[in-house]
Short mmCIF file of C-alpha atoms in Angstrom, two decimals:
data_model
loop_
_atom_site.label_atom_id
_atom_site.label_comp_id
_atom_site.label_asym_id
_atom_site.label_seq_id
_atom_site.Cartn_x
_atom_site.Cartn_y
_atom_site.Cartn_z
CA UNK A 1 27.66 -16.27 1.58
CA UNK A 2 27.21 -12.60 2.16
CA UNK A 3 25.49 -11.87 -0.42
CA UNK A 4 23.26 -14.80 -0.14
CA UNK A 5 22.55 -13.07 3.07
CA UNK A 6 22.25 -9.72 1.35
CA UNK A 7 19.55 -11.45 -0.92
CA UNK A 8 18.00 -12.83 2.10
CA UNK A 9 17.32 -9.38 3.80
CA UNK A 10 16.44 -7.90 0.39
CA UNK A 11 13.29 -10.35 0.62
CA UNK A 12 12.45 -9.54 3.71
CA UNK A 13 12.52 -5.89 3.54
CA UNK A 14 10.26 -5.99 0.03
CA UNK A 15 6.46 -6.04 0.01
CA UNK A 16 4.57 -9.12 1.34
CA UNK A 17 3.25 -9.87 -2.06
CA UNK A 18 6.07 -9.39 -3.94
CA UNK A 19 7.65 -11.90 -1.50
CA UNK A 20 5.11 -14.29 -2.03
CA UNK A 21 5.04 -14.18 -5.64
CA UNK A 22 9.44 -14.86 -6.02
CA UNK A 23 9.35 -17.33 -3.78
CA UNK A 24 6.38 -19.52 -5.22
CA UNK A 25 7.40 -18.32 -8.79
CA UNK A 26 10.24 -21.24 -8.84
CA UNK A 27 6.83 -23.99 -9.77
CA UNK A 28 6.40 -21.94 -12.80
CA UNK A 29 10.09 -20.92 -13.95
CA UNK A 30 11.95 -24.36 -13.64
CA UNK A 31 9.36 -26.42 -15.65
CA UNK A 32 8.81 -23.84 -17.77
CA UNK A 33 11.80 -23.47 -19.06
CA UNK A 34 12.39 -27.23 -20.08
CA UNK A 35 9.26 -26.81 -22.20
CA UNK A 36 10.06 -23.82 -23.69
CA UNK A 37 13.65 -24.78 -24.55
CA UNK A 38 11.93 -27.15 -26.74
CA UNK A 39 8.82 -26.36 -27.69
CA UNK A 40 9.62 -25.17 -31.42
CA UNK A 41 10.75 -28.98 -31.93
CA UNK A 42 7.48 -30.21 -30.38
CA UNK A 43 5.51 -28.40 -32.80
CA UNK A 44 7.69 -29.41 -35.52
CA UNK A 45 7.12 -33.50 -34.36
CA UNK A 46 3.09 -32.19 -34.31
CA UNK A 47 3.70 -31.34 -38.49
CA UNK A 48 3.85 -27.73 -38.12
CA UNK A 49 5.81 -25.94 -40.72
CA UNK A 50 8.60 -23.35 -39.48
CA UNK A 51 6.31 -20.93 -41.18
CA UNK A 52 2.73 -21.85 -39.02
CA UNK A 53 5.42 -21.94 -36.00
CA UNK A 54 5.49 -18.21 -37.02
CA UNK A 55 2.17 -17.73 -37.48
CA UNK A 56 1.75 -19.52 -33.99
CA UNK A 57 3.72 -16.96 -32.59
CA UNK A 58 1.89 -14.22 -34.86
CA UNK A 59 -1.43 -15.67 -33.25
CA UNK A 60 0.12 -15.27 -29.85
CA UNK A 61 0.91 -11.55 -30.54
CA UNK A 62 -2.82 -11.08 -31.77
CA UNK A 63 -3.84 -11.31 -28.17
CA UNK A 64 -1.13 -9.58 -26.61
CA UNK A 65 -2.91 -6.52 -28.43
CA UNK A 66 -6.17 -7.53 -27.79
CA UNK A 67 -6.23 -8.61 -23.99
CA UNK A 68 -4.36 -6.15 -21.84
CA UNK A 69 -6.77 -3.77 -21.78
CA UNK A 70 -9.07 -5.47 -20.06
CA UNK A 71 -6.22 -6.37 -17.45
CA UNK A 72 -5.71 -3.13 -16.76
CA UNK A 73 -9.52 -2.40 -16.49
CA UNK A 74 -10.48 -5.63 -14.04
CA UNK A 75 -7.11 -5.07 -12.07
CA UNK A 76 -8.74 -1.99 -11.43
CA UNK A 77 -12.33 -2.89 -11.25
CA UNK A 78 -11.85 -6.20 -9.31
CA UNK A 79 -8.29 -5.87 -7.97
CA UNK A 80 -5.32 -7.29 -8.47
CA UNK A 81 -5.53 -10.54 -6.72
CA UNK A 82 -8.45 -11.75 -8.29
CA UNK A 83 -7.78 -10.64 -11.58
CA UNK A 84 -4.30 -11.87 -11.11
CA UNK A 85 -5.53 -15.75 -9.44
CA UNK A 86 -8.95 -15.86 -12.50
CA UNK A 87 -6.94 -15.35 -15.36
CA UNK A 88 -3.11 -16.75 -14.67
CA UNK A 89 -4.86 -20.02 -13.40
CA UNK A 90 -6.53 -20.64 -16.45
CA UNK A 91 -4.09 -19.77 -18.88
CA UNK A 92 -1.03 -21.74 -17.95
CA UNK A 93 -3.47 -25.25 -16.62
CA UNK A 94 -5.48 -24.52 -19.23
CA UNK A 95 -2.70 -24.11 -22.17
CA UNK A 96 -0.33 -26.67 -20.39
CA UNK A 97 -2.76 -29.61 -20.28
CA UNK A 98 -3.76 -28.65 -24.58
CA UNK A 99 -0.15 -29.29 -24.89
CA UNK A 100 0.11 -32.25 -22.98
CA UNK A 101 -2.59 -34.15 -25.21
CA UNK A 102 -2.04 -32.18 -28.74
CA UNK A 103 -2.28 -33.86 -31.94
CA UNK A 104 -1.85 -31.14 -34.60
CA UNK A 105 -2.10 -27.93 -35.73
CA UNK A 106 -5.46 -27.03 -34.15
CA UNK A 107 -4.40 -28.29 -30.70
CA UNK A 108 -1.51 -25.74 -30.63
CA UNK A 109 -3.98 -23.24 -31.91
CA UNK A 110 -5.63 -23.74 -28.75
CA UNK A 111 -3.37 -23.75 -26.54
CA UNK A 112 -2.09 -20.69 -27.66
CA UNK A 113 -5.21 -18.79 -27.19
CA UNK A 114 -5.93 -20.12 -24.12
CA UNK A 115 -2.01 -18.93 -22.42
CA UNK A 116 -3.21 -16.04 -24.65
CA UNK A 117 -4.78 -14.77 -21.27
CA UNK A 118 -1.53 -14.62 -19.23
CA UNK A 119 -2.20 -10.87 -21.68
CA UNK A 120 -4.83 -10.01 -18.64
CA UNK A 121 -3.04 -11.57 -15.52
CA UNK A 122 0.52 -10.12 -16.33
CA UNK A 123 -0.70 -6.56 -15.79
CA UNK A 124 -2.28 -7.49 -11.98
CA UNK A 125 1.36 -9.60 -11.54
CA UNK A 126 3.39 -6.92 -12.00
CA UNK A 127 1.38 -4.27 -10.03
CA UNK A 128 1.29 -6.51 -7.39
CA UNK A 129 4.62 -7.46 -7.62
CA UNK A 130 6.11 -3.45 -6.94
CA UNK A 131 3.39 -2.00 -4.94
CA UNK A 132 4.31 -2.23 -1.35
CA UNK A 133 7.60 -2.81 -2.53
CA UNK A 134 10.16 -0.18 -2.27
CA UNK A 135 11.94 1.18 -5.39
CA UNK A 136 15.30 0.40 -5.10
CA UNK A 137 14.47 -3.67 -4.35
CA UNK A 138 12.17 -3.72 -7.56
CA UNK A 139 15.05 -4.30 -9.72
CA UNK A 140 16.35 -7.74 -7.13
CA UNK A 141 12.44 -8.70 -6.91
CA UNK A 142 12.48 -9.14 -10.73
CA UNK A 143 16.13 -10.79 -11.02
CA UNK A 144 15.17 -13.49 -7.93
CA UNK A 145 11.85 -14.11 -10.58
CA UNK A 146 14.73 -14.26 -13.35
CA UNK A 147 16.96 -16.67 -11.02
CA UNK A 148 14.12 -19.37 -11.17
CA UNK A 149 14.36 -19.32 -14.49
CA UNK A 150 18.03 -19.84 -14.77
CA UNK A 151 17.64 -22.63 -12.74
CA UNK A 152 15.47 -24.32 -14.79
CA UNK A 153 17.63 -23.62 -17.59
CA UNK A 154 20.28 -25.11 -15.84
CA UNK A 155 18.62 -28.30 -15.24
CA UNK A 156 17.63 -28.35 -18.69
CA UNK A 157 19.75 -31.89 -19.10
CA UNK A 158 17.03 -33.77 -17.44
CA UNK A 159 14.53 -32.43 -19.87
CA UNK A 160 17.02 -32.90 -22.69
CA UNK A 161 17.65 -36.48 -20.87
CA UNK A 162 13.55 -37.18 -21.29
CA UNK A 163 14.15 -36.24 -25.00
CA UNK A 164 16.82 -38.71 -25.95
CA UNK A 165 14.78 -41.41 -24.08
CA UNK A 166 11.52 -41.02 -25.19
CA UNK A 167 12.13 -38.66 -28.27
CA UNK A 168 11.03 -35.38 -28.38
CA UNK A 169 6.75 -36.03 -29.07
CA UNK A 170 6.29 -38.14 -25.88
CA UNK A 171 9.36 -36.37 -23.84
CA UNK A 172 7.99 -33.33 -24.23
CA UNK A 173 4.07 -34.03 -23.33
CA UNK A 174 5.63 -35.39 -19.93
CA UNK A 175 7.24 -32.30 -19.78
CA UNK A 176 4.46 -30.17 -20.15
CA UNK A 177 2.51 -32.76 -17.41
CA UNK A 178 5.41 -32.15 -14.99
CA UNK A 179 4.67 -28.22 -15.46
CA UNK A 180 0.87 -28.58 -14.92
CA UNK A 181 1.59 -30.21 -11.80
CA UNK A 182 3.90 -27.92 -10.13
CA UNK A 183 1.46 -25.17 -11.67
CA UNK A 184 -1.19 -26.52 -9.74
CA UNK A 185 1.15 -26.35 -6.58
CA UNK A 186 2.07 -22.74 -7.44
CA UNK A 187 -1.65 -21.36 -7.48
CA UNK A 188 -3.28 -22.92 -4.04
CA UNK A 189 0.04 -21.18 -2.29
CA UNK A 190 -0.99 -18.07 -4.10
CA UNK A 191 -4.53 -18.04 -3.08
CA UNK A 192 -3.67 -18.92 0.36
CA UNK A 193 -0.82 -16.33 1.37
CA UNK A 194 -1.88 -13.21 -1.67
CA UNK A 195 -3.07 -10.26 -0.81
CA UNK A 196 -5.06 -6.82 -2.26
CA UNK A 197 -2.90 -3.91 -2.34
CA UNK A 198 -3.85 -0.59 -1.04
CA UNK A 199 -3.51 0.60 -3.88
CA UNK A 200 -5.76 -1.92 -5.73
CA UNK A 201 -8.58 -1.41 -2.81
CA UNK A 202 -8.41 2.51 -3.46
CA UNK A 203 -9.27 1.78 -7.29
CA UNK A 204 -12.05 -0.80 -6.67
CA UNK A 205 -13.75 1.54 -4.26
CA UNK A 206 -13.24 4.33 -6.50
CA UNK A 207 -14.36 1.92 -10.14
CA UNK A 208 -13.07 1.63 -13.43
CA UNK A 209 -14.02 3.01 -16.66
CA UNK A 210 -12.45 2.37 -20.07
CA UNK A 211 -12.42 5.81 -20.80
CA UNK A 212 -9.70 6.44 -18.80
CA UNK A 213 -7.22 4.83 -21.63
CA UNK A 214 -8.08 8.14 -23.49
CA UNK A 215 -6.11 9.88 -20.91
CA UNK A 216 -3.49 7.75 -20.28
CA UNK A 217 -2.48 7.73 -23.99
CA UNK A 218 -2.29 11.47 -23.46
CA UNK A 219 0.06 10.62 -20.37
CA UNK A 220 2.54 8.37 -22.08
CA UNK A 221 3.16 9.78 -25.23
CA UNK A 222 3.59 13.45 -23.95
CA UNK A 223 6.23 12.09 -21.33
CA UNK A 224 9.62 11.50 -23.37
CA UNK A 225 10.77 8.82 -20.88
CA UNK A 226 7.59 6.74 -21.06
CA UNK A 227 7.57 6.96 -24.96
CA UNK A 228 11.13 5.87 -25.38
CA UNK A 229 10.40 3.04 -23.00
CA UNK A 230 7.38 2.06 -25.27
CA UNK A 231 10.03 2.02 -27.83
CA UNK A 232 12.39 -0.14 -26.56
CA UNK A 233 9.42 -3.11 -25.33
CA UNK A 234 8.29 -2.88 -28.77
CA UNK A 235 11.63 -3.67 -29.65
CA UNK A 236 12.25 -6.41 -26.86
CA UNK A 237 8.95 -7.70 -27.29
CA UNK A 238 9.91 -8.74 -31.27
CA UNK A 239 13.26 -9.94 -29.95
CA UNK A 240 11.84 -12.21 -27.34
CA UNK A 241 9.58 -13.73 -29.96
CA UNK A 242 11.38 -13.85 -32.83
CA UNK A 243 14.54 -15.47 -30.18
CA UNK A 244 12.53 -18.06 -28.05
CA UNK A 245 10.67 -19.36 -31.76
CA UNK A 246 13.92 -19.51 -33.87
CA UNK A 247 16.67 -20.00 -31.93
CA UNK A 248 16.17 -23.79 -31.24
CA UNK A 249 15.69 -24.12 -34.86
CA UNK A 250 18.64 -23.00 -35.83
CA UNK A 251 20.91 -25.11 -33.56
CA UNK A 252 19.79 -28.07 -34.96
CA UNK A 253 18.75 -26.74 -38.70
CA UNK A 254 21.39 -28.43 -41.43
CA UNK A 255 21.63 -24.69 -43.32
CA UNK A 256 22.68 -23.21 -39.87
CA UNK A 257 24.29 -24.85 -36.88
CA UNK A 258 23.45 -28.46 -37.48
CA UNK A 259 23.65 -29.46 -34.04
CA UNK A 260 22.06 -33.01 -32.58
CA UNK A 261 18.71 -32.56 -31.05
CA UNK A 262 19.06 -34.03 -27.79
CA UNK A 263 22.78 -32.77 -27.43
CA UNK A 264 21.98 -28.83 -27.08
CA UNK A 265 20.28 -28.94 -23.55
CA UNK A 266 23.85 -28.57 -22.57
CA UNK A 267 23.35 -24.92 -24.57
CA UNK A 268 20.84 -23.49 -21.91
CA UNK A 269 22.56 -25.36 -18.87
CA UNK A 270 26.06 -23.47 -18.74
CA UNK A 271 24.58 -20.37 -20.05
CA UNK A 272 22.28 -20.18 -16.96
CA UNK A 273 25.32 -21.98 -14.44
CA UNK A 274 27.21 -18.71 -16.14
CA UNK A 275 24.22 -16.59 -15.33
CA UNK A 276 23.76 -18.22 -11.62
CA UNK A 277 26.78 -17.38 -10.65
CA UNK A 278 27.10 -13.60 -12.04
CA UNK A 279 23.20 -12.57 -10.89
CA UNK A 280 24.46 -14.06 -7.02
CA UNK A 281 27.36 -12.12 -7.21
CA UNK A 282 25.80 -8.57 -8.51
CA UNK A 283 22.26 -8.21 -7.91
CA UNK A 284 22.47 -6.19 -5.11
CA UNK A 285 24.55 -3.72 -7.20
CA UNK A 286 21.53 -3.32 -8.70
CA UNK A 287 20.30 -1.14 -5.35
CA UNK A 288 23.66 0.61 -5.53
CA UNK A 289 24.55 1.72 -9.26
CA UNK A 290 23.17 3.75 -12.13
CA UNK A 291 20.88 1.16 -13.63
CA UNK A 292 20.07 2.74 -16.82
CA UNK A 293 23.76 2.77 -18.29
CA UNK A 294 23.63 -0.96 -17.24
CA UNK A 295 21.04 -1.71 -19.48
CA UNK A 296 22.33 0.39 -22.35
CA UNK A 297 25.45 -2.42 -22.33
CA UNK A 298 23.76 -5.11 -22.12
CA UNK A 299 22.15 -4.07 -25.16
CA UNK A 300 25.09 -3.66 -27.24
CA UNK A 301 26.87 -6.57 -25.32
CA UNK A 302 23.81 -9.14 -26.76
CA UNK A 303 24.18 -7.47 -30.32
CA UNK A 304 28.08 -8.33 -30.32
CA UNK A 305 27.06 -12.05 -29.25
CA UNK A 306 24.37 -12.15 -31.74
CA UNK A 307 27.22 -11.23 -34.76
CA UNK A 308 29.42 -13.76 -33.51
CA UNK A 309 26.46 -16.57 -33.24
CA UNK A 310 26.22 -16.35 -37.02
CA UNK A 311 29.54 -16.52 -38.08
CA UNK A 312 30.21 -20.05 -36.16
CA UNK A 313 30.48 -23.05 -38.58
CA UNK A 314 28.29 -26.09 -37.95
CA UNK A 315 28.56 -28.63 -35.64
CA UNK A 316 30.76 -26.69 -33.33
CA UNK A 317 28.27 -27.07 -29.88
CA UNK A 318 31.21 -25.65 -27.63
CA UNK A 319 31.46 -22.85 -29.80
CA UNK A 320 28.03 -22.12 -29.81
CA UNK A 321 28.16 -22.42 -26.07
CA UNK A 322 30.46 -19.81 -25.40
CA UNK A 323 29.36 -17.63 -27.59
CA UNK A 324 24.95 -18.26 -25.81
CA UNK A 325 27.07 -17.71 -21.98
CA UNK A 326 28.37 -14.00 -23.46
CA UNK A 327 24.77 -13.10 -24.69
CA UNK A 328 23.30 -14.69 -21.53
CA UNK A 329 25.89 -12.51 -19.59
CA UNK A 330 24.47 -9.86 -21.36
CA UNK A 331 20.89 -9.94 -20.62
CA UNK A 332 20.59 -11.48 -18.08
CA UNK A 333 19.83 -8.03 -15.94
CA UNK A 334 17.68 -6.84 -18.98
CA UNK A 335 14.33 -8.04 -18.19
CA UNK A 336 14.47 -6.91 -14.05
CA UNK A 337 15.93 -3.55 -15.10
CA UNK A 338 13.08 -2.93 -17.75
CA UNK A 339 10.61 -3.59 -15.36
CA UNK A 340 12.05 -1.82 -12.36
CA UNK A 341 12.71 1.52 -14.54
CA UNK A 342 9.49 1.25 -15.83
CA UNK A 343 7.98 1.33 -12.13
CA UNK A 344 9.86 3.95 -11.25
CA UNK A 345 8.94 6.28 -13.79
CA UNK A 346 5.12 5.03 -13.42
CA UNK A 347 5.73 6.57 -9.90
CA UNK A 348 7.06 9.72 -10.39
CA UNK A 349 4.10 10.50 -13.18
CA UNK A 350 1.50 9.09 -11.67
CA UNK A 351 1.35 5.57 -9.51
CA UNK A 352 -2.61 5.08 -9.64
CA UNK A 353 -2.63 4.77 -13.22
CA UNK A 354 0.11 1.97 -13.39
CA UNK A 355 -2.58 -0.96 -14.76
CA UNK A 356 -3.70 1.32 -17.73
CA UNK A 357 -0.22 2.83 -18.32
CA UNK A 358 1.06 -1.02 -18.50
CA UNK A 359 -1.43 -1.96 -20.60
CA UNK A 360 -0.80 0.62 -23.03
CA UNK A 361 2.50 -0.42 -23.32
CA UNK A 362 1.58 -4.51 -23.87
CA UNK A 363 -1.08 -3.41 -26.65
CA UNK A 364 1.20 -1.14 -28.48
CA UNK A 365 4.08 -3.40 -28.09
CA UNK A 366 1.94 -6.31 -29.41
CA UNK A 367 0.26 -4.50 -32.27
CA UNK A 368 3.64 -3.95 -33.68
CA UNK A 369 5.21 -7.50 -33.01
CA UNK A 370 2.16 -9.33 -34.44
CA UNK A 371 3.95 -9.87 -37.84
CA UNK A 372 7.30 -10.55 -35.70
CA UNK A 373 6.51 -14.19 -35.73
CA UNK A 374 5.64 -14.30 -39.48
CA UNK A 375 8.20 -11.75 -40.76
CA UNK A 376 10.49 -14.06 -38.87
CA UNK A 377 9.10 -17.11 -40.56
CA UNK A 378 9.50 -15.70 -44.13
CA UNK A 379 12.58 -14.69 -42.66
CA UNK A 380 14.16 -17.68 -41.16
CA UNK A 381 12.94 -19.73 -44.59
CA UNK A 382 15.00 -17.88 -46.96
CA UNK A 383 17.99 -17.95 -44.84
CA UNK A 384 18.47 -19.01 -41.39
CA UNK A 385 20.58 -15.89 -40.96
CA UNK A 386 18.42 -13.09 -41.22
CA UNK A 387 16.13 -13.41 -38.13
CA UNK A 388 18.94 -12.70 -35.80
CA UNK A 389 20.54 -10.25 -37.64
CA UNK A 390 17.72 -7.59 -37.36
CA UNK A 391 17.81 -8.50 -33.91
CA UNK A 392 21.09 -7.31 -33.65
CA UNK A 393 20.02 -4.37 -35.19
CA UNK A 394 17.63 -3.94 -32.40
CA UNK A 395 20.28 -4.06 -29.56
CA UNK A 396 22.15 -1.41 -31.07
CA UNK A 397 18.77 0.84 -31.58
CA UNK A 398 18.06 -0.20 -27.95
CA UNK A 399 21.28 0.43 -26.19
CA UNK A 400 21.83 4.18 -27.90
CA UNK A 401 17.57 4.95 -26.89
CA UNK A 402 18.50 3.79 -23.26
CA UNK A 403 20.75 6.97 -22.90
CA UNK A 404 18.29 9.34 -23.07
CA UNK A 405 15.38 7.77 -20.63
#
């Protein structure tokens, strides 16, 4: 209970928006991650190939290199709140309800390009999200984001429940009809209670001008701490996609783990009980400890999961369980402490450029994940395997860079 309590004053002492955006984030996190559990399997019951699942992915990547600059430049030149409400509004209604009624190929096309433009409103989140906010509570801002998440993850039977009922084509377009829904809940709360911050209103009176990337490139790549950080989210931004597109796969795929379809919710559920439990009972050691050499582990703690993962023979799901709850263990802190490092070095170098210097790091990140997906494809078709061992590789690359931020 005391740290319950701890959390409790931890949201109250945070910035306004910030608050606003945790709290209201659980209509996006616990639907969302029901449908993305299983998405990779939707797409497959739409005819998709596991190779144009790649190229899906690929196609995703396309506009996370294309689209970030401009959410840096209207965070700037219309603020964060509007930039934030215009674009995250119409990419996750938008994309949700393409999903809800897709037929084929050219549906998920669409829908892909159209959440393409959470690439402009995730730049305006996370400024709003730390300014106002002081430094030591960005990392527990991020992980209460991250607990929504687990909690959808641990309800995942009920979507996996909607599966073995009405099979995975119609189970998953009420899925995705349940997310627009709460969606739609999400925004009006956001639009009501959201604010601009001050540091937004400085930068609208002052305008915007894309010339200004020109000297934030300068910025980041002569500061060694913001280059290595580039580094390691090019890195995580390949082993996110390359993870959330193949991993489902290859539970269920007869050359890997040849699991039952509607059996592995269970997979995501006591990983994320696992992960409940740990995140109450040390996130606010995140205010308290060095959280760089914490990150560096969990790095090399997901890589030794990942080796293990592919040495399992199939059809062992409790196996496979244990071995998801030590990777889970693992990262779950990864994400928050990214982000809240990241902000903190953005303030010591220079706090009014954080949209540009953000979107710098999407757009080079992206340019060098957009053949993730395919790679991964290609990859995943000649053996099952492969994917996840060069993501192991990445860990290891990724905990030994983390020393020297």
């Amino acid at each position: 209970m005391s740290n319950l309590r701890e959390i409790g004053d931890s949201l109250r002492r945070m910035g306004e928006n910030a608050r606003i955006l945790v709290l209201t984030e659980a209509f996006w996190g616990i639907p969302m991650a029901w449908v993305g559990f299983y998405s990779s399997l939707y797409m497959k019951s739409l005819g998709l190939s596991e190779v144009e699942i790649g190229w899906i992915s690929g196609i995703y990547s396309i506009t996370q290199a294309l689209l970030p600059i401009l959410g840096g430049y209207f965070s700037d030149k219309w603020g964060r709140k509007r930039t934030f409400m215009i674009f995250d509004s119409i990419a996750w209604l938008g994309s949700t309800f393409v999903w809800m009624i897709a037929l084929d190929i050219r549906y998920a096309l669409l829908a892909t390009l159209i959440n393409g433009l959470t690439n402009i409103s995730m730049l305006p989140w996370k400024c709003l999200m730390v300014e106002g906010t002081p430094p030591e509570l960005r990392a527990v801002a991020y992980s209460i984001v991250q607990l929504w998440w687990l909690i959808g993850s641990l309800t995942a039977p009920l979507a996996g429940f909607m599966i073995g009922l009405y099979g995975v084509d119609m189970g998953c377009r009420l899925l995705y009809g349940i997310a627009f829904f709460l969606m739609t809940i999400m925004f009006v709360l956001r639009q009501m209670y959201l604010r601009e911050s001050e540091i937004g209103e400085k930068l609208m009176e002052e305008g915007a001008s894309l010339a200004d990337y020109l000297e934030v490139m300068k910025k980041v790549f002569s500061q060694r701490e913001l280059s290595l950080l580039m580094l390691i989210s090019v890195m995580g931004t390949l082993n996110y996609t390359i993870w959330s597109t193949f991993f489902t796969l290859f539970l269920v795929d007869s050359r890997a783990l040849c699991l039952d379809a509607s059996s592995i919710s269970i997979i995501p559920s006591v990983s994320s009980l696992a992960q409940l439990i740990f995140m109450l009972m040390f996130m606010q050691t995140l205010t308290k400890t060095n959280i760089k050499n914490i990150l560096s582990l969990t790095y090399l703690s997901s890589a030794v999961a990942l080796m293990f993962l592919l040495i399992i023979p199939p059809g062992q799901l409790y196996l496979v369980a244990l071995v998801s709850i030590g990777n889970a263990l693992a990262s779950m802190f990864r994400w928050p402490l990214m982000e809240a490092i990241t902000a903190n070095v953005i303030d010591r170098i220079d706090p009014m450029a954080r949209a540009r210097i953000l979107a710098l790091f999407s757009i080079v990140a992206a340019l060098f994940s957009i053949p993730g997906g395919p790679l991964g494809g290609y990859m995943y078709y000649a053996d099952p395997r492969l994917p996840f061992i060069m993501l192991a590789l990445f860990n290891c690359l990724s905990a030994f860079l983390t020393r020297f931020i």
